[in-house]
PDB file of C-alpha atoms in Angstrom:
ATOM      1  CA  UNK E   1       0.000   0.000   0.000  1.00 80.00           C
ATOM      2  CA  UNK E   2       0.842   3.666   0.282  1.00 90.00           C
ATOM      3  CA  UNK E   3       3.180   3.455   3.314  1.00 92.00           C
ATOM      4  CA  UNK E   4       5.233   0.740   1.605  1.00 94.00           C
ATOM      5  CA  UNK E   5       5.611   2.884  -1.508  1.00 96.00           C
ATOM      6  CA  UNK E   6       6.642   5.898   0.560  1.00 97.00           C
ATOM      7  CA  UNK E   7       9.217   3.882   2.516  1.00 96.00           C
ATOM      8  CA  UNK E   8      10.601   2.324  -0.673  1.00 96.00           C
ATOM      9  CA  UNK E   9      10.996   5.742  -2.278  1.00 96.00           C
ATOM     10  CA  UNK E  10      12.660   7.123   0.859  1.00 96.00           C
ATOM     11  CA  UNK E  11      15.132   4.214   0.919  1.00 96.00           C
ATOM     12  CA  UNK E  12      15.984   5.035  -2.689  1.00 96.00           C
ATOM     13  CA  UNK E  13      16.525   8.742  -1.947  1.00 96.00           C
ATOM     14  CA  UNK E  14      19.914   8.883  -3.760  1.00 95.00           C
ATOM     15  CA  UNK E  15      17.863   8.581  -6.951  1.00 95.00           C
ATOM     16  CA  UNK E  16      14.322   9.611  -5.969  1.00 94.00           C
ATOM     17  CA  UNK E  17      12.729  12.610  -4.243  1.00 95.00           C
ATOM     18  CA  UNK E  18       9.679  11.616  -2.180  1.00 96.00           C
ATOM     19  CA  UNK E  19       7.235  14.298  -1.007  1.00 96.00           C
ATOM     20  CA  UNK E  20       4.694  13.653   1.763  1.00 96.00           C
ATOM     21  CA  UNK E  21       4.170  17.138   3.199  1.00 94.00           C
ATOM     22  CA  UNK E  22       2.222  19.837   1.317  1.00 95.00           C
ATOM     23  CA  UNK E  23       4.379  22.391   3.137  1.00 93.00           C
ATOM     24  CA  UNK E  24       7.296  21.120   1.021  1.00 94.00           C
ATOM     25  CA  UNK E  25       5.586  21.759  -2.315  1.00 95.00           C
ATOM     26  CA  UNK E  26       7.027  25.247  -2.745  1.00 94.00           C
ATOM     27  CA  UNK E  27      10.618  24.116  -2.185  1.00 93.00           C
ATOM     28  CA  UNK E  28      10.061  21.078  -4.423  1.00 94.00           C
ATOM     29  CA  UNK E  29       8.730  23.194  -7.305  1.00 95.00           C
ATOM     30  CA  UNK E  30      11.629  25.615  -6.895  1.00 95.00           C
ATOM     31  CA  UNK E  31      14.113  22.716  -7.065  1.00 93.00           C
ATOM     32  CA  UNK E  32      12.436  21.328 -10.186  1.00 94.00           C
ATOM     33  CA  UNK E  33      12.548  24.750 -11.851  1.00 95.00           C
ATOM     34  CA  UNK E  34      16.238  25.020 -10.934  1.00 94.00           C
ATOM     35  CA  UNK E  35      17.037  21.747 -12.664  1.00 92.00           C
ATOM     36  CA  UNK E  36      16.677  19.086  -9.957  1.00 91.00           C
ATOM     37  CA  UNK E  37      17.450  18.100  -6.373  1.00 93.00           C
ATOM     38  CA  UNK E  38      20.731  17.894  -4.550  1.00 94.00           C
ATOM     39  CA  UNK E  39      21.439  14.736  -2.553  1.00 96.00           C
ATOM     40  CA  UNK E  40      21.114  16.763   0.648  1.00 96.00           C
ATOM     41  CA  UNK E  41      17.625  17.934  -0.378  1.00 95.00           C
ATOM     42  CA  UNK E  42      16.543  14.357  -1.123  1.00 95.00           C
ATOM     43  CA  UNK E  43      17.858  13.248   2.292  1.00 97.00           C
ATOM     44  CA  UNK E  44      15.730  15.895   3.988  1.00 96.00           C
ATOM     45  CA  UNK E  45      12.644  14.784   2.053  1.00 97.00           C
ATOM     46  CA  UNK E  46      13.394  11.122   2.844  1.00 97.00           C
ATOM     47  CA  UNK E  47      13.678  11.895   6.562  1.00 97.00           C
ATOM     48  CA  UNK E  48      10.268  13.603   6.436  1.00 96.00           C
ATOM     49  CA  UNK E  49       8.842  10.569   4.657  1.00 97.00           C
ATOM     50  CA  UNK E  50      10.130   8.141   7.292  1.00 97.00           C
ATOM     51  CA  UNK E  51       8.787  10.382  10.070  1.00 95.00           C
ATOM     52  CA  UNK E  52       5.431  10.414   8.307  1.00 95.00           C
ATOM     53  CA  UNK E  53       5.218   6.623   8.059  1.00 96.00           C
ATOM     54  CA  UNK E  54       6.520   6.269  11.636  1.00 95.00           C
ATOM     55  CA  UNK E  55       3.618   8.376  12.914  1.00 93.00           C
ATOM     56  CA  UNK E  56       1.227   6.237  10.876  1.00 94.00           C
ATOM     57  CA  UNK E  57       2.701   3.009  12.262  1.00 95.00           C
ATOM     58  CA  UNK E  58       2.535   4.287  15.845  1.00 93.00           C
ATOM     59  CA  UNK E  59      -1.118   5.271  15.396  1.00 92.00           C
ATOM     60  CA  UNK E  60      -2.032   1.863  13.954  1.00 94.00           C
ATOM     61  CA  UNK E  61      -0.037  -0.046  16.586  1.00 94.00           C
ATOM     62  CA  UNK E  62      -1.598   1.991  19.378  1.00 91.00           C
ATOM     63  CA  UNK E  63      -5.128   1.375  18.161  1.00 92.00           C
ATOM     64  CA  UNK E  64      -4.607  -2.361  17.578  1.00 92.00           C
ATOM     65  CA  UNK E  65      -2.955  -2.720  20.985  1.00 92.00           C
ATOM     66  CA  UNK E  66      -5.896  -1.000  22.650  1.00 89.00           C
ATOM     67  CA  UNK E  67      -8.529  -3.253  21.069  1.00 89.00           C
ATOM     68  CA  UNK E  68      -6.455  -6.350  21.899  1.00 89.00           C
ATOM     69  CA  UNK E  69      -6.147  -5.490  25.606  1.00 89.00           C
ATOM     70  CA  UNK E  70      -7.779  -7.913  28.061  1.00 89.00           C
ATOM     71  CA  UNK E  71     -11.229  -6.835  29.199  1.00 87.00           C
ATOM     72  CA  UNK E  72     -11.026  -4.562  32.209  1.00 85.00           C
ATOM     73  CA  UNK E  73      -7.473  -3.365  31.556  1.00 84.00           C
ATOM     74  CA  UNK E  74      -7.212   0.210  32.810  1.00 82.00           C
ATOM     75  CA  UNK E  75      -3.775   1.082  31.460  1.00 85.00           C
ATOM     76  CA  UNK E  76      -2.257   0.174  28.089  1.00 86.00           C
ATOM     77  CA  UNK E  77       0.378  -2.550  27.890  1.00 88.00           C
ATOM     78  CA  UNK E  78       2.156  -0.618  25.116  1.00 89.00           C
ATOM     79  CA  UNK E  79       2.527   3.088  24.425  1.00 87.00           C
ATOM     80  CA  UNK E  80       4.131   4.662  21.397  1.00 89.00           C
ATOM     81  CA  UNK E  81       4.556   8.239  20.325  1.00 87.00           C
ATOM     82  CA  UNK E  82       6.384  10.709  18.130  1.00 90.00           C
ATOM     83  CA  UNK E  83       7.295  14.310  18.865  1.00 90.00           C
ATOM     84  CA  UNK E  84       8.400  17.264  16.786  1.00 91.00           C
ATOM     85  CA  UNK E  85      10.628  20.021  18.085  1.00 94.00           C
ATOM     86  CA  UNK E  86       8.566  23.198  18.299  1.00 92.00           C
ATOM     87  CA  UNK E  87      11.119  25.511  19.842  1.00 93.00           C
ATOM     88  CA  UNK E  88      14.662  25.660  21.164  1.00 94.00           C
ATOM     89  CA  UNK E  89      14.530  27.187  24.636  1.00 94.00           C
ATOM     90  CA  UNK E  90      17.089  29.607  26.017  1.00 89.00           C
ATOM     91  CA  UNK E  91      18.470  27.015  28.444  1.00 91.00           C
ATOM     92  CA  UNK E  92      17.382  24.122  30.627  1.00 94.00           C
ATOM     93  CA  UNK E  93      16.647  23.992  34.336  1.00 93.00           C
ATOM     94  CA  UNK E  94      20.060  25.619  34.860  1.00 94.00           C
ATOM     95  CA  UNK E  95      21.945  28.020  32.547  1.00 92.00           C
ATOM     96  CA  UNK E  96      24.578  25.444  31.547  1.00 95.00           C
ATOM     97  CA  UNK E  97      21.919  22.981  30.297  1.00 96.00           C
ATOM     98  CA  UNK E  98      20.215  22.840  26.901  1.00 95.00           C
ATOM     99  CA  UNK E  99      16.459  22.502  26.424  1.00 96.00           C
ATOM    100  CA  UNK E 100      13.889  22.314  23.651  1.00 96.00           C
ATOM    101  CA  UNK E 101      10.109  22.019  23.465  1.00 94.00           C
ATOM    102  CA  UNK E 102       8.663  19.017  21.637  1.00 92.00           C
ATOM    103  CA  UNK E 103       4.984  18.579  20.799  1.00 89.00           C
ATOM    104  CA  UNK E 104       3.016  15.484  19.854  1.00 83.00           C
ATOM    105  CA  UNK E 105       0.327  14.893  17.285  1.00 74.00           C
ATOM    106  CA  UNK E 106      -2.413  14.801  19.946  1.00 71.00           C
ATOM    107  CA  UNK E 107      -2.214  18.570  20.248  1.00 69.00           C
ATOM    108  CA  UNK E 108      -3.133  18.970  23.908  1.00 74.00           C
ATOM    109  CA  UNK E 109      -1.283  20.453  26.839  1.00 82.00           C
ATOM    110  CA  UNK E 110       0.257  23.765  27.730  1.00 89.00           C
ATOM    111  CA  UNK E 111       2.759  23.450  24.878  1.00 90.00           C
ATOM    112  CA  UNK E 112      -0.117  24.368  22.547  1.00 90.00           C
ATOM    113  CA  UNK E 113      -0.895  27.620  24.380  1.00 93.00           C
ATOM    114  CA  UNK E 114      -0.993  30.894  22.459  1.00 95.00           C
ATOM    115  CA  UNK E 115       1.466  33.492  23.728  1.00 96.00           C
ATOM    116  CA  UNK E 116      -0.072  36.952  23.603  1.00 97.00           C
ATOM    117  CA  UNK E 117       2.760  39.005  25.057  1.00 97.00           C
ATOM    118  CA  UNK E 118       6.198  38.890  26.609  1.00 94.00           C
ATOM    119  CA  UNK E 119       9.588  37.259  26.248  1.00 93.00           C
ATOM    120  CA  UNK E 120      10.016  33.720  24.968  1.00 92.00           C
ATOM    121  CA  UNK E 121       9.208  30.936  27.412  1.00 94.00           C
ATOM    122  CA  UNK E 122      12.001  29.130  29.246  1.00 94.00           C
ATOM    123  CA  UNK E 123      12.201  25.539  30.509  1.00 95.00           C
ATOM    124  CA  UNK E 124      11.409  26.629  34.070  1.00 96.00           C
ATOM    125  CA  UNK E 125       8.565  28.826  32.820  1.00 96.00           C
ATOM    126  CA  UNK E 126       6.956  25.811  31.181  1.00 96.00           C
ATOM    127  CA  UNK E 127       7.349  23.483  34.165  1.00 95.00           C
ATOM    128  CA  UNK E 128       6.004  26.042  36.644  1.00 97.00           C
ATOM    129  CA  UNK E 129       3.178  27.100  34.326  1.00 97.00           C
ATOM    130  CA  UNK E 130       2.153  23.487  33.782  1.00 94.00           C
ATOM    131  CA  UNK E 131       2.052  22.810  37.529  1.00 95.00           C
ATOM    132  CA  UNK E 132       0.036  25.965  38.201  1.00 97.00           C
ATOM    133  CA  UNK E 133      -2.326  25.286  35.276  1.00 96.00           C
ATOM    134  CA  UNK E 134      -3.130  21.793  36.512  1.00 93.00           C
ATOM    135  CA  UNK E 135      -3.625  23.007  40.078  1.00 95.00           C
ATOM    136  CA  UNK E 136      -6.021  25.758  39.025  1.00 96.00           C
ATOM    137  CA  UNK E 137      -8.149  23.363  36.985  1.00 95.00           C
ATOM    138  CA  UNK E 138      -8.386  20.865  39.842  1.00 93.00           C
ATOM    139  CA  UNK E 139     -11.119  23.138  41.222  1.00 94.00           C
ATOM    140  CA  UNK E 140     -14.600  23.864  39.902  1.00 95.00           C
ATOM    141  CA  UNK E 141     -14.830  27.262  41.582  1.00 97.00           C
ATOM    142  CA  UNK E 142     -12.850  30.255  40.387  1.00 98.00           C
ATOM    143  CA  UNK E 143      -9.281  29.340  41.301  1.00 98.00           C
ATOM    144  CA  UNK E 144      -5.849  30.952  41.157  1.00 98.00           C
ATOM    145  CA  UNK E 145      -2.582  29.075  41.657  1.00 98.00           C
ATOM    146  CA  UNK E 146       0.845  30.661  42.084  1.00 98.00           C
ATOM    147  CA  UNK E 147       3.958  28.513  41.578  1.00 98.00           C
ATOM    148  CA  UNK E 148       7.621  29.483  41.773  1.00 96.00           C
ATOM    149  CA  UNK E 149      10.546  27.127  41.168  1.00 93.00           C
ATOM    150  CA  UNK E 150       8.174  24.131  41.344  1.00 90.00           C
ATOM    151  CA  UNK E 151       6.917  25.168  44.798  1.00 95.00           C
ATOM    152  CA  UNK E 152       3.354  26.356  45.487  1.00 95.00           C
ATOM    153  CA  UNK E 153       3.240  29.894  46.868  1.00 97.00           C
ATOM    154  CA  UNK E 154      -0.537  29.983  47.139  1.00 97.00           C
ATOM    155  CA  UNK E 155      -3.689  28.370  45.783  1.00 98.00           C
ATOM    156  CA  UNK E 156      -7.155  29.722  46.507  1.00 98.00           C
ATOM    157  CA  UNK E 157     -10.755  29.545  45.318  1.00 98.00           C
ATOM    158  CA  UNK E 158     -13.511  32.127  45.448  1.00 98.00           C
ATOM    159  CA  UNK E 159     -17.274  32.313  45.096  1.00 97.00           C
ATOM    160  CA  UNK E 160     -16.950  36.008  44.263  1.00 97.00           C
ATOM    161  CA  UNK E 161     -14.524  36.482  41.360  1.00 97.00           C
ATOM    162  CA  UNK E 162     -11.215  35.399  39.884  1.00 98.00           C
ATOM    163  CA  UNK E 163      -9.693  38.641  41.161  1.00 98.00           C
ATOM    164  CA  UNK E 164     -10.716  37.638  44.684  1.00 98.00           C
ATOM    165  CA  UNK E 165      -9.258  34.143  44.196  1.00 98.00           C
ATOM    166  CA  UNK E 166      -5.952  35.643  43.066  1.00 98.00           C
ATOM    167  CA  UNK E 167      -5.873  38.054  46.017  1.00 97.00           C
ATOM    168  CA  UNK E 168      -6.329  35.145  48.435  1.00 98.00           C
ATOM    169  CA  UNK E 169      -3.674  33.058  46.678  1.00 98.00           C
ATOM    170  CA  UNK E 170      -1.195  35.941  46.707  1.00 98.00           C
ATOM    171  CA  UNK E 171      -1.769  36.599  50.405  1.00 97.00           C
ATOM    172  CA  UNK E 172      -0.739  33.021  51.241  1.00 97.00           C
ATOM    173  CA  UNK E 173       2.913  34.009  50.745  1.00 96.00           C
ATOM    174  CA  UNK E 174       3.417  37.421  49.095  1.00 95.00           C
ATOM    175  CA  UNK E 175       7.202  37.239  49.396  1.00 96.00           C
ATOM    176  CA  UNK E 176       7.546  33.917  47.565  1.00 95.00           C
ATOM    177  CA  UNK E 177       4.945  34.926  44.969  1.00 95.00           C
ATOM    178  CA  UNK E 178       7.319  37.640  43.705  1.00 95.00           C
ATOM    179  CA  UNK E 179       8.599  36.448  40.331  1.00 95.00           C
ATOM    180  CA  UNK E 180       6.229  33.485  40.249  1.00 96.00           C
ATOM    181  CA  UNK E 181       3.833  31.998  37.707  1.00 98.00           C
ATOM    182  CA  UNK E 182       0.080  32.571  37.974  1.00 98.00           C
ATOM    183  CA  UNK E 183      -2.576  30.292  36.488  1.00 98.00           C
ATOM    184  CA  UNK E 184      -6.332  30.789  36.710  1.00 98.00           C
ATOM    185  CA  UNK E 185      -9.302  28.754  35.521  1.00 97.00           C
ATOM    186  CA  UNK E 186     -11.383  31.778  34.530  1.00 98.00           C
ATOM    187  CA  UNK E 187     -10.846  34.739  32.222  1.00 97.00           C
ATOM    188  CA  UNK E 188      -8.451  37.294  33.671  1.00 98.00           C
ATOM    189  CA  UNK E 189     -10.568  40.303  34.589  1.00 98.00           C
ATOM    190  CA  UNK E 190      -9.415  43.904  34.362  1.00 98.00           C
ATOM    191  CA  UNK E 191      -9.676  44.048  38.158  1.00 97.00           C
ATOM    192  CA  UNK E 192      -7.252  41.147  38.531  1.00 98.00           C
ATOM    193  CA  UNK E 193      -4.984  42.549  35.815  1.00 98.00           C
ATOM    194  CA  UNK E 194      -4.694  45.895  37.609  1.00 96.00           C
ATOM    195  CA  UNK E 195      -3.549  44.133  40.767  1.00 95.00           C
ATOM    196  CA  UNK E 196      -1.146  41.740  39.038  1.00 96.00           C
ATOM    197  CA  UNK E 197       0.402  44.553  36.990  1.00 94.00           C
ATOM    198  CA  UNK E 198       1.967  45.899  40.187  1.00 91.00           C
ATOM    199  CA  UNK E 199       3.599  42.542  41.037  1.00 93.00           C
ATOM    200  CA  UNK E 200       6.660  41.123  39.284  1.00 95.00           C
ATOM    201  CA  UNK E 201       5.313  38.005  37.560  1.00 96.00           C
ATOM    202  CA  UNK E 202       7.036  35.688  35.086  1.00 96.00           C
ATOM    203  CA  UNK E 203       4.001  34.065  33.424  1.00 98.00           C
ATOM    204  CA  UNK E 204       0.211  34.302  33.521  1.00 98.00           C
ATOM    205  CA  UNK E 205      -1.840  31.435  32.090  1.00 98.00           C
ATOM    206  CA  UNK E 206      -5.582  31.719  31.576  1.00 98.00           C
ATOM    207  CA  UNK E 207      -8.333  30.400  29.301  1.00 97.00           C
ATOM    208  CA  UNK E 208      -8.916  33.985  28.196  1.00 97.00           C
ATOM    209  CA  UNK E 209      -8.606  37.673  29.028  1.00 98.00           C
ATOM    210  CA  UNK E 210     -11.385  40.234  29.338  1.00 97.00           C
ATOM    211  CA  UNK E 211     -11.294  43.251  27.050  1.00 96.00           C
ATOM    212  CA  UNK E 212      -8.638  45.577  28.361  1.00 96.00           C
ATOM    213  CA  UNK E 213      -6.889  43.026  30.593  1.00 97.00           C
ATOM    214  CA  UNK E 214      -4.063  42.294  28.150  1.00 97.00           C
ATOM    215  CA  UNK E 215      -3.460  46.011  27.664  1.00 97.00           C
ATOM    216  CA  UNK E 216      -3.138  46.489  31.422  1.00 97.00           C
ATOM    217  CA  UNK E 217      -0.772  43.555  31.851  1.00 97.00           C
ATOM    218  CA  UNK E 218       1.294  44.580  28.833  1.00 95.00           C
ATOM    219  CA  UNK E 219       2.595  47.545  30.786  1.00 92.00           C
ATOM    220  CA  UNK E 220       5.238  45.055  31.880  1.00 91.00           C
ATOM    221  CA  UNK E 221       7.043  44.263  28.633  1.00 90.00           C
ATOM    222  CA  UNK E 222       8.576  40.988  29.832  1.00 91.00           C
ATOM    223  CA  UNK E 223       5.612  39.238  31.470  1.00 96.00           C
ATOM    224  CA  UNK E 224       4.523  36.259  29.388  1.00 97.00           C
ATOM    225  CA  UNK E 225       0.767  36.084  28.786  1.00 98.00           C
ATOM    226  CA  UNK E 226      -0.554  32.702  27.665  1.00 98.00           C
ATOM    227  CA  UNK E 227      -4.036  31.728  26.543  1.00 97.00           C
ATOM    228  CA  UNK E 228      -4.557  27.979  26.878  1.00 96.00           C
ATOM    229  CA  UNK E 229      -7.387  25.498  26.559  1.00 92.00           C
ATOM    230  CA  UNK E 230      -8.398  23.634  29.739  1.00 90.00           C
ATOM    231  CA  UNK E 231      -6.357  20.494  30.508  1.00 84.00           C
ATOM    232  CA  UNK E 232      -7.874  17.389  28.950  1.00 79.00           C
ATOM    233  CA  UNK E 233      -8.721  14.306  30.934  1.00 73.00           C
ATOM    234  CA  UNK E 234      -8.598  10.724  29.766  1.00 66.00           C
ATOM    235  CA  UNK E 235      -5.122  10.688  28.236  1.00 67.00           C
ATOM    236  CA  UNK E 236      -2.003   8.966  29.507  1.00 68.00           C
ATOM    237  CA  UNK E 237       0.543  11.185  31.209  1.00 74.00           C
ATOM    238  CA  UNK E 238       4.208  10.272  30.783  1.00 77.00           C
ATOM    239  CA  UNK E 239       6.931  11.170  33.238  1.00 79.00           C
ATOM    240  CA  UNK E 240      10.620  10.413  32.798  1.00 80.00           C
ATOM    241  CA  UNK E 241      12.216   8.872  35.900  1.00 85.00           C
TER     242      UNK E 241
END
């Protein structure tokens, strides 16, 4: 079938250019107009082809494994996955370490968040934001969570407003909250934004921002403002140990 033809063409890349990604069409047409492909260009196309069939194989293997599981099995006996590098981060957990962000085909998680303002995200920004985001969405009521260096500085809920929830969370430990990451499970209101704008904050994560809230928060040019979809349930979480 198709995957076999793609793999065969990729194996024969010294003589054949195989194209599986519409995003490559422009470069392919330019190469044809210029008289043909270099070996290096065919290698790049072949690598894309093998990645494409690898993702297909993982999807098929995952589905077949799931339907073949014994009745009542709660966790899969086999897990496969592929990831694509989305960004090279400034450094890892410490300045002498390297880090990059990789995303999977499933398309969920904080890695898919839209950044509305601020500097690029760092490794520590992502880990703290993810912890705060999960904590905030553990609650049904309006909730704010503040995390700094993987430690909770304050988590609070409110029946009144998200601004009230943030005020309570901040008052848990105002000193440690300085330079922390804030996540909320409601839209950031202008009232909350006015208060947060006076506090040094690395990242704010929310499902949305009321009209005017981003403008208020953008007074601080470096604060990172993320808009993210709520965490999904029902998927397997991986952790390297």
